[in-house]
Structure formats: C-alpha cells, structure tokens
PDB file of C-alpha atoms in Angstrom:
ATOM      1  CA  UNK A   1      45.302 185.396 101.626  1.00 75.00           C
ATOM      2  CA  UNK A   2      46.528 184.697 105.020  1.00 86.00           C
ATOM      3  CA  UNK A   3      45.640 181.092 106.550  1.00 91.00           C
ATOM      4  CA  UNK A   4      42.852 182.356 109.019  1.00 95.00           C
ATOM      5  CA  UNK A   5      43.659 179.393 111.317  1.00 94.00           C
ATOM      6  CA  UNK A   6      47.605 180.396 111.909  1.00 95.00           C
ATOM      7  CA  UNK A   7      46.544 183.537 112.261  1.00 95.00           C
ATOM      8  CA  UNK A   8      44.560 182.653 115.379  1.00 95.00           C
ATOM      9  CA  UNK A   9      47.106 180.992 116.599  1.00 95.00           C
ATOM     10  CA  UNK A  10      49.581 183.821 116.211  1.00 96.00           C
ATOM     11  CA  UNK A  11      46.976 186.136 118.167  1.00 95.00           C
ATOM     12  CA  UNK A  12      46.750 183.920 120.845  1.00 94.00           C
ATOM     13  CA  UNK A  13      50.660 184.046 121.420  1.00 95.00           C
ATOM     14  CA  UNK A  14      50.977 187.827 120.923  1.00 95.00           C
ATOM     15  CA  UNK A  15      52.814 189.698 122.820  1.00 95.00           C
ATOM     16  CA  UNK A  16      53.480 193.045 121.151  1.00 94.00           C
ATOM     17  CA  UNK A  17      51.651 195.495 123.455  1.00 94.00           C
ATOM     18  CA  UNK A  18      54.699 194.423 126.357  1.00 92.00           C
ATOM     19  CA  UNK A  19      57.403 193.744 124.259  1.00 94.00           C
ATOM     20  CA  UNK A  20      56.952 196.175 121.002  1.00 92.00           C
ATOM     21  CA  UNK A  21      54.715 198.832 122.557  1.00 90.00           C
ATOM     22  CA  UNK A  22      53.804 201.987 120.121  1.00 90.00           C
ATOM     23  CA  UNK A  23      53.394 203.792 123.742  1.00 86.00           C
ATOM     24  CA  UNK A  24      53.468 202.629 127.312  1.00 89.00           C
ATOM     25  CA  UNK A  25      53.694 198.725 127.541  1.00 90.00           C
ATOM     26  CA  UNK A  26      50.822 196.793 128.825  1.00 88.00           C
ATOM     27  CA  UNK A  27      50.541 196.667 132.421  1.00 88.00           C
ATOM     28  CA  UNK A  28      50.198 193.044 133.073  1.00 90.00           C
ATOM     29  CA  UNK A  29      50.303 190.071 131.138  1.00 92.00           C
ATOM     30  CA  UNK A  30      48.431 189.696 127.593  1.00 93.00           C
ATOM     31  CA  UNK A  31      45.952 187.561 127.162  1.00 94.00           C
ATOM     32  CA  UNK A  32      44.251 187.903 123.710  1.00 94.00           C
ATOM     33  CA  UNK A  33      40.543 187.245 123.567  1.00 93.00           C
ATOM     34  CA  UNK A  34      39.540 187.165 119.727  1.00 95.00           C
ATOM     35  CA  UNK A  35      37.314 184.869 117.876  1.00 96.00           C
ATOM     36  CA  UNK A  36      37.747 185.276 114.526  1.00 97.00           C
ATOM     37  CA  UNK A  37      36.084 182.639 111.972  1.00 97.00           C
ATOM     38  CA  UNK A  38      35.991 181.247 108.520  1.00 97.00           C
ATOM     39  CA  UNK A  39      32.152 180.572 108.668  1.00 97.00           C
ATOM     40  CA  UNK A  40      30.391 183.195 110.212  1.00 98.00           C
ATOM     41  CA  UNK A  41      28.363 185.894 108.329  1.00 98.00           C
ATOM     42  CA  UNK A  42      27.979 187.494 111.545  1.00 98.00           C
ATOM     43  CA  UNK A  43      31.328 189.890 112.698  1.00 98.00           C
ATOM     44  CA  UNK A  44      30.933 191.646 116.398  1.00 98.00           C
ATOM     45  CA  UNK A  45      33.812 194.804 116.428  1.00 98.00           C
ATOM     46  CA  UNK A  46      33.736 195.550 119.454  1.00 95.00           C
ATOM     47  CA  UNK A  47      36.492 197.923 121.730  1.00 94.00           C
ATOM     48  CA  UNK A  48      38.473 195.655 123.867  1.00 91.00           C
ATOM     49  CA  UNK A  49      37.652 193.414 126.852  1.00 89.00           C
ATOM     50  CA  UNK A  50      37.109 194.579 130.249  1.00 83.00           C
ATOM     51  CA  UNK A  51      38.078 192.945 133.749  1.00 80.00           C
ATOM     52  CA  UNK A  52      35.864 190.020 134.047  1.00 85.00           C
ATOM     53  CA  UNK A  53      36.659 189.542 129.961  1.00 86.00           C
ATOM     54  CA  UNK A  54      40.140 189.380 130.509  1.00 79.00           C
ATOM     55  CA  UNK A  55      39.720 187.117 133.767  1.00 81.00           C
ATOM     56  CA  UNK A  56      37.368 184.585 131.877  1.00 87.00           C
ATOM     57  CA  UNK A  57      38.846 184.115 128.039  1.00 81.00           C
ATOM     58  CA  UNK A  58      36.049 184.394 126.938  1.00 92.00           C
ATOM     59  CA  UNK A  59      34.359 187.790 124.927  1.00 94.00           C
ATOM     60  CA  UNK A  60      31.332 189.268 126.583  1.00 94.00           C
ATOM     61  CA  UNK A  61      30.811 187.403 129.803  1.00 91.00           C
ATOM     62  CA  UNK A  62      29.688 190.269 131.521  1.00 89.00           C
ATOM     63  CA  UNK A  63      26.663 192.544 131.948  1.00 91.00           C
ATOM     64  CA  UNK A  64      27.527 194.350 128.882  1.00 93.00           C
ATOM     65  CA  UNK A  65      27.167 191.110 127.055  1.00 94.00           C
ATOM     66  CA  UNK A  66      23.830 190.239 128.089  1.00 96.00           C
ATOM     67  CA  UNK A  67      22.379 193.626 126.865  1.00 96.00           C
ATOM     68  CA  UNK A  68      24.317 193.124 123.557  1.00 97.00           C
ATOM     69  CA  UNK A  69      22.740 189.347 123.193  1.00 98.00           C
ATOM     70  CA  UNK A  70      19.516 191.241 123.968  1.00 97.00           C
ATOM     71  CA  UNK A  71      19.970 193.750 121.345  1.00 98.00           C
ATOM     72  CA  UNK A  72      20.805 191.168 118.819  1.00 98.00           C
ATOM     73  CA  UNK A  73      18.012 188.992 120.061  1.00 98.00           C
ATOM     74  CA  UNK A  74      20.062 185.851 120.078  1.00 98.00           C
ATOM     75  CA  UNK A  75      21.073 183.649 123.638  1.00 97.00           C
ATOM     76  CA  UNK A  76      24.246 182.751 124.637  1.00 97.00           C
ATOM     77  CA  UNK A  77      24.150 179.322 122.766  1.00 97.00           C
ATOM     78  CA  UNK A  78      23.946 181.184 119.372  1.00 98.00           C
ATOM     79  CA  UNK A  79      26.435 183.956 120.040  1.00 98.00           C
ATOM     80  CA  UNK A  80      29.148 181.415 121.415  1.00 97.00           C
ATOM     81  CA  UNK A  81      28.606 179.795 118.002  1.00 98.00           C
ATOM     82  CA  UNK A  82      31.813 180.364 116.639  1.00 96.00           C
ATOM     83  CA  UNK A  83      30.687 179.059 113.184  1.00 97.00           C
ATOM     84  CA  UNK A  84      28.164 181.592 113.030  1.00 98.00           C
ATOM     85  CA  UNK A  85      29.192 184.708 114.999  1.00 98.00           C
ATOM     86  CA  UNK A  86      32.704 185.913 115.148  1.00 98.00           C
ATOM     87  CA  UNK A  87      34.158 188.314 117.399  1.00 98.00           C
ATOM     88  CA  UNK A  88      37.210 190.516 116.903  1.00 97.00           C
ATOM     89  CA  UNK A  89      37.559 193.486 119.303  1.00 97.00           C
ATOM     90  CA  UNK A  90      39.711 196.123 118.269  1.00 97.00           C
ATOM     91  CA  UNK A  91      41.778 195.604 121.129  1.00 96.00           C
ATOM     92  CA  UNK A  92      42.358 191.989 122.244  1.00 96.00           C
ATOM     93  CA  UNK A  93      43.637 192.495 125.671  1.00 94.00           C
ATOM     94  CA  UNK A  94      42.546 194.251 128.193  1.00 88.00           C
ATOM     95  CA  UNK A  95      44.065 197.688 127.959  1.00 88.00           C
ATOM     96  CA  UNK A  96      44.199 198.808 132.076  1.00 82.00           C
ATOM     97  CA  UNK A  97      42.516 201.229 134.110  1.00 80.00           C
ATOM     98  CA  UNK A  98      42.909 204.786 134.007  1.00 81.00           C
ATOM     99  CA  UNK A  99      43.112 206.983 137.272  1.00 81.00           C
ATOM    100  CA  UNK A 100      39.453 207.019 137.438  1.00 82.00           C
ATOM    101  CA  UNK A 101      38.486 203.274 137.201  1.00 76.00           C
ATOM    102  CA  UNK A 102      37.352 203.496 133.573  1.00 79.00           C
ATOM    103  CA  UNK A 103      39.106 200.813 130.959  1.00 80.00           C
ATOM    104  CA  UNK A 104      41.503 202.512 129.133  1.00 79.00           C
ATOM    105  CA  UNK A 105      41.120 203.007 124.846  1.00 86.00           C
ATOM    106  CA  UNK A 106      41.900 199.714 123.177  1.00 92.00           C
ATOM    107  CA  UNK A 107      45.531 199.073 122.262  1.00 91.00           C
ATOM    108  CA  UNK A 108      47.311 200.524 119.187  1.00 92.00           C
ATOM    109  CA  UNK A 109      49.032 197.607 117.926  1.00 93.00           C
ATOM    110  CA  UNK A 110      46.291 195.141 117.494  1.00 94.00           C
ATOM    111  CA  UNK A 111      44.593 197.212 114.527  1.00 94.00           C
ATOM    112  CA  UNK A 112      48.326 198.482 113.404  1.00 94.00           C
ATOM    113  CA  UNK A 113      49.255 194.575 113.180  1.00 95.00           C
ATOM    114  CA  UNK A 114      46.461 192.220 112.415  1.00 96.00           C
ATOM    115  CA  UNK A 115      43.025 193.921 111.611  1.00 97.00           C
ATOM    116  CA  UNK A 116      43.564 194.324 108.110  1.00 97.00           C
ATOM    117  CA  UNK A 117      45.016 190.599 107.906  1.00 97.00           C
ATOM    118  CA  UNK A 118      42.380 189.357 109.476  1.00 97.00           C
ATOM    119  CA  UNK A 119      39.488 190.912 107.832  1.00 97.00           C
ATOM    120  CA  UNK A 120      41.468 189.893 104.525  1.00 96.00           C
ATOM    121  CA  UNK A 121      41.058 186.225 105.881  1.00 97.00           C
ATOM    122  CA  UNK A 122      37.557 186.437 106.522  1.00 97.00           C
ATOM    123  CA  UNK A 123      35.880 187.540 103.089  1.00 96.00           C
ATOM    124  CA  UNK A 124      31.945 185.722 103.912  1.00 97.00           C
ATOM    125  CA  UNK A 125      31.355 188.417 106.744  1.00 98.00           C
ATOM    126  CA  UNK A 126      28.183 189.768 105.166  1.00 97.00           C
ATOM    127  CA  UNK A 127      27.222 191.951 108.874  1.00 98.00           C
ATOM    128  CA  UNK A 128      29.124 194.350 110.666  1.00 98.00           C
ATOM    129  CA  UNK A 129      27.843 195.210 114.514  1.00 98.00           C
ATOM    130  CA  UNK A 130      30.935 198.202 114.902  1.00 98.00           C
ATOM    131  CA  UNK A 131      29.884 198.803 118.654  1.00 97.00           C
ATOM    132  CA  UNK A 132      31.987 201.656 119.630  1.00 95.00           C
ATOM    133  CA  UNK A 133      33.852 204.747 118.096  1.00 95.00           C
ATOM    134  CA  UNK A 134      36.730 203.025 117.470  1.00 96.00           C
ATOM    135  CA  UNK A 135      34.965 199.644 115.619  1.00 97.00           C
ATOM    136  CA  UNK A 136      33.108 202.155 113.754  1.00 97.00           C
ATOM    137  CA  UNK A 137      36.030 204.851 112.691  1.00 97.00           C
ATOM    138  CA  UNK A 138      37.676 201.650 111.370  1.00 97.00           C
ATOM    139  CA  UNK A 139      34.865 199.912 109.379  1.00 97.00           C
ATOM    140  CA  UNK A 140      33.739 202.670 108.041  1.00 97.00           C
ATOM    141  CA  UNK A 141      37.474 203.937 106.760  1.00 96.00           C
ATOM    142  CA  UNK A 142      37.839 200.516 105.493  1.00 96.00           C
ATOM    143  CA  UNK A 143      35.424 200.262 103.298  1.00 96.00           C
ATOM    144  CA  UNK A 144      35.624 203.608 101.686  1.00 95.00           C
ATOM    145  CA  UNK A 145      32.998 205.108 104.181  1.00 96.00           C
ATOM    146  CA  UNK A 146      35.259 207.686 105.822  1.00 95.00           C
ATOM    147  CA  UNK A 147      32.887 210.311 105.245  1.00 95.00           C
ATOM    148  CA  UNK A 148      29.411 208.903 107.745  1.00 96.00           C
ATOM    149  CA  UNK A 149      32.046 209.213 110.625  1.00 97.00           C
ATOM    150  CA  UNK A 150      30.421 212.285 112.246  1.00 96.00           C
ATOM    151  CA  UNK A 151      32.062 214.211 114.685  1.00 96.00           C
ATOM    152  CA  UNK A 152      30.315 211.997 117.838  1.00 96.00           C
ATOM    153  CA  UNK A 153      29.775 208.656 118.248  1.00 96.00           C
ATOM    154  CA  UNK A 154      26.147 209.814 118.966  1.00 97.00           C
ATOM    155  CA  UNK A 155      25.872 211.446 115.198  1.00 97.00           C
ATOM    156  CA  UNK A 156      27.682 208.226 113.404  1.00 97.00           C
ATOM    157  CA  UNK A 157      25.035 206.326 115.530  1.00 97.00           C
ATOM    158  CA  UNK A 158      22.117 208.580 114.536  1.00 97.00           C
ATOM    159  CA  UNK A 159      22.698 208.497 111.327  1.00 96.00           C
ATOM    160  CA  UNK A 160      22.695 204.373 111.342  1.00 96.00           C
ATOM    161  CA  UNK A 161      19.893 203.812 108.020  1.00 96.00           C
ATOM    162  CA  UNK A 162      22.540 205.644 105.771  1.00 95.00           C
ATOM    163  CA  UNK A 163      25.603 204.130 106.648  1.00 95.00           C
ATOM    164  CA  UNK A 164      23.677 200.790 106.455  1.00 93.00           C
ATOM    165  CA  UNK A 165      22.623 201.825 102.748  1.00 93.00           C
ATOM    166  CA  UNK A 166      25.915 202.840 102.040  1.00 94.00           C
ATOM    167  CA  UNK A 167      27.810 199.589 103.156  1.00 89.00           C
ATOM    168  CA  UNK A 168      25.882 196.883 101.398  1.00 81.00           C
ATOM    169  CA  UNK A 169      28.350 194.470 101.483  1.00 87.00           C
ATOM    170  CA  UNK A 170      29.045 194.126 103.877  1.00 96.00           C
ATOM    171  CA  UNK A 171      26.181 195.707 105.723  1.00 96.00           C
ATOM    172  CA  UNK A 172      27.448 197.917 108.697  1.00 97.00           C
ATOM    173  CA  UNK A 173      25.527 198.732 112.070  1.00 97.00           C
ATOM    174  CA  UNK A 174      27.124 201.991 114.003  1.00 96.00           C
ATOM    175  CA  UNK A 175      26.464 200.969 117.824  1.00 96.00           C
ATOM    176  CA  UNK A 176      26.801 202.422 121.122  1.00 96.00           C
ATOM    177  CA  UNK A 177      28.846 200.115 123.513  1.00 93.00           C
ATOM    178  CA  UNK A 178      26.343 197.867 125.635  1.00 94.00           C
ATOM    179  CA  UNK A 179      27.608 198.992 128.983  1.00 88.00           C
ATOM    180  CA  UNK A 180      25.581 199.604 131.660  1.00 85.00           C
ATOM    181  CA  UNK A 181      27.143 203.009 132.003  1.00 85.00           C
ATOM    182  CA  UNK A 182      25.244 203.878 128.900  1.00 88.00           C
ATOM    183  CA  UNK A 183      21.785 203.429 129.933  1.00 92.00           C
ATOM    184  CA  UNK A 184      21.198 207.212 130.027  1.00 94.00           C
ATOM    185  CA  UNK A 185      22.169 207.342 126.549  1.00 95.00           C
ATOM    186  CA  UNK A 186      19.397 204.334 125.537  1.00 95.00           C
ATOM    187  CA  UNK A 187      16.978 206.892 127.811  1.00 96.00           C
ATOM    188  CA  UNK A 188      18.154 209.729 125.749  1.00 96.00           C
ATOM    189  CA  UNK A 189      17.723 208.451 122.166  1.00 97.00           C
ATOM    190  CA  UNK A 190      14.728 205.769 122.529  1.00 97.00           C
ATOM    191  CA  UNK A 191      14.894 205.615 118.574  1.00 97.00           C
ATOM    192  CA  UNK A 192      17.850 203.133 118.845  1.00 97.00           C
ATOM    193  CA  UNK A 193      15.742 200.291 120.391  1.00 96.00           C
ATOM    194  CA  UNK A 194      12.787 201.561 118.728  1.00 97.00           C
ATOM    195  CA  UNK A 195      14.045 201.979 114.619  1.00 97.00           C
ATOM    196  CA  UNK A 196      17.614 200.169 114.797  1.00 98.00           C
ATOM    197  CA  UNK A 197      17.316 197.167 117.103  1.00 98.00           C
ATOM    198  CA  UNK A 198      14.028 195.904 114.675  1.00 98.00           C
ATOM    199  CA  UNK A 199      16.036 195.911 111.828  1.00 98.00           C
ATOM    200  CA  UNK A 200      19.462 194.784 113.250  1.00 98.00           C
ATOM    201  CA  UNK A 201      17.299 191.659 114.666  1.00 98.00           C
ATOM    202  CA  UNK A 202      16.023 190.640 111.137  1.00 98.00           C
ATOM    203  CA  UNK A 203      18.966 191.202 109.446  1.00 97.00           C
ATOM    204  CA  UNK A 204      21.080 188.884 111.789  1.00 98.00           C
ATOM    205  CA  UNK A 205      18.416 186.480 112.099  1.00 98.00           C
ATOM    206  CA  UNK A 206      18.575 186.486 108.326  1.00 97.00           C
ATOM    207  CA  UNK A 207      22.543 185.121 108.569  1.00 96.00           C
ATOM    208  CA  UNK A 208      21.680 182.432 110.964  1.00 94.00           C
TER     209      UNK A 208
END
C-alpha cells in the first residue's frame, strides 16, 4: 500500500491534465483541491471544484457546500475536520467552462491516475457520500456494484436503500450534486430529504 501522505503530496504537484492530457489540456493552471485522509470514516466523492473552489483551495466554499453541510447535518467546523471527513472529488481541478457557463465534466486523468491508489491508501472509510453521476458510476463499479447504476442519475438516486444494503462496507449514499441549480430536482422528488437525508444524518453522526 501506497504511503497516503506522499501521495498527497504528489496530488498537490500534479500537473497531468496540461502536460499529459488524455484530451484537450487544461485551460489554465492546476491547482488540485483534494483532502484525502488516513483517519476519517467519513469519504465525500464529489465531481470537481467549481470557480470560487478553485479560487479558494479549499473544497466546498460555496453555496453548494452549505446545502451539502445541511444535508449531512454537520457545520463547517466538523466537515473541515480533516481527521474525520475526507474529501476526494473525482476531478481535482477545476475543469473550465463550457460555451454556456456550466463547469465542464471532471477531468479524465485524475480517476485514470490516482483514484484507485488512493482509495487503496485509505482502507477505514466505512461511508461513501458519491454526490454526482460520476462519484457514483465509480463507487459503485468499484466495489462490484456495477449493476444499481441505472440509466439516470435520478434512478441510481431513487433507488438509494438498495445500493446502501448492497454496499455494507463500505456503506454507499447515491446523491444528487448540492447545487443550487438543482433545487427543482429537491422540489421534484421530496422523498430525498424526507427518507434519505434521516438516515444519511444518523449514519454519519454514527462515524463522528
């Protein structure tokens, strides 16, 4: 197993997206925002980070992270807790803008060159919060669970109780991405907050 610690410190000089790109290089300059641990029970997968993300260093520090601290029912002291809560995007860098405004997918080469090694170097993560098609297409496939992704994000998210059963250990929630942009989803399918937030809050209270 990989040294978790020089693997953070490989991440934080990586510059494969501009000089080794699978596709276009990255538009500006990288600047990887991951916070892996070798403590926390608690993993947050999410896509990759955004504007204010990439501007700060820091994951989350935007409207998007407030609703997901609010979802998890934790404040900001508890989910900047390193030892407790890690957080490994699936794209560390901020991927661009496409022609409409809207953050690009997250980049190719962070899950092709140091997902696996990383999740290798974290064996304690007991939780899962995949927020986003791509987190959850690569959970799921990771742990043998290929077969919950359903054909939407909205169907791998509906069907949340049985890929929870399914991944014991460690214990997988399918999420919806916290963005604002999503609030007519939330409006759409009240069960999330009303069946899977409940039981998301327990279990992650539970691991703190």
């Amino acid at each position: 197993m990989e040294d978790l610690a020089s693997l953070s410190q490989a991440i934080a000089a990586c510059r494969i997206c501009v000089e080794q790109p699978i596709r276009r290089p990255l538009p500006h300059e990288p600047r990887p925002v991951a916070w892996p641990s070798a403590t926390a029970r608690i993993l947050i997968a999410g896509q990759a980070p955004g504007t204010r993300v990439h501007a700060s260093g820091r994951p989350f520090t935007d409207p998007s992270g407030d609703r997901l601290r609010s979802w998890m029912g934790v404040d900001e002291t508890v989910f900047y807790d390193r030892d407790r809560i890690a957080i490994v995007p699936m794209g560390f860098c901020f991927p661009g803008l496409d022609a409409k405004g809207s953050d690009l997918p997250p980049r190719p080469e962070c899950r092709a060159t140091w997902h696996d090694r990383l999740m290798a170097a974290m064996p304690q993560i007991e939780l899962i919060l995949a927020v986003g098609a791509t987190a959850q297409h690569y959970h799921l496939a990771r742990l043998g669970l290929g077969h919950l992704i359903a054909p939407t994000l909205t169907a791998t998210v509906g069907n949340w109780a049985a890929v929870l059963q399914a991944s014991a250990q460690p214990a997988v929630f399918a999420m919806p991405h916290p963005s604002w942009r999503n609030s007519g989803w939330l409006k759409r399918h009240p069960w999330f907050e009303a069946e899977l937030l409940p039981v998301l809050r327990r279990r992650i209270a539970a691991r703190l």
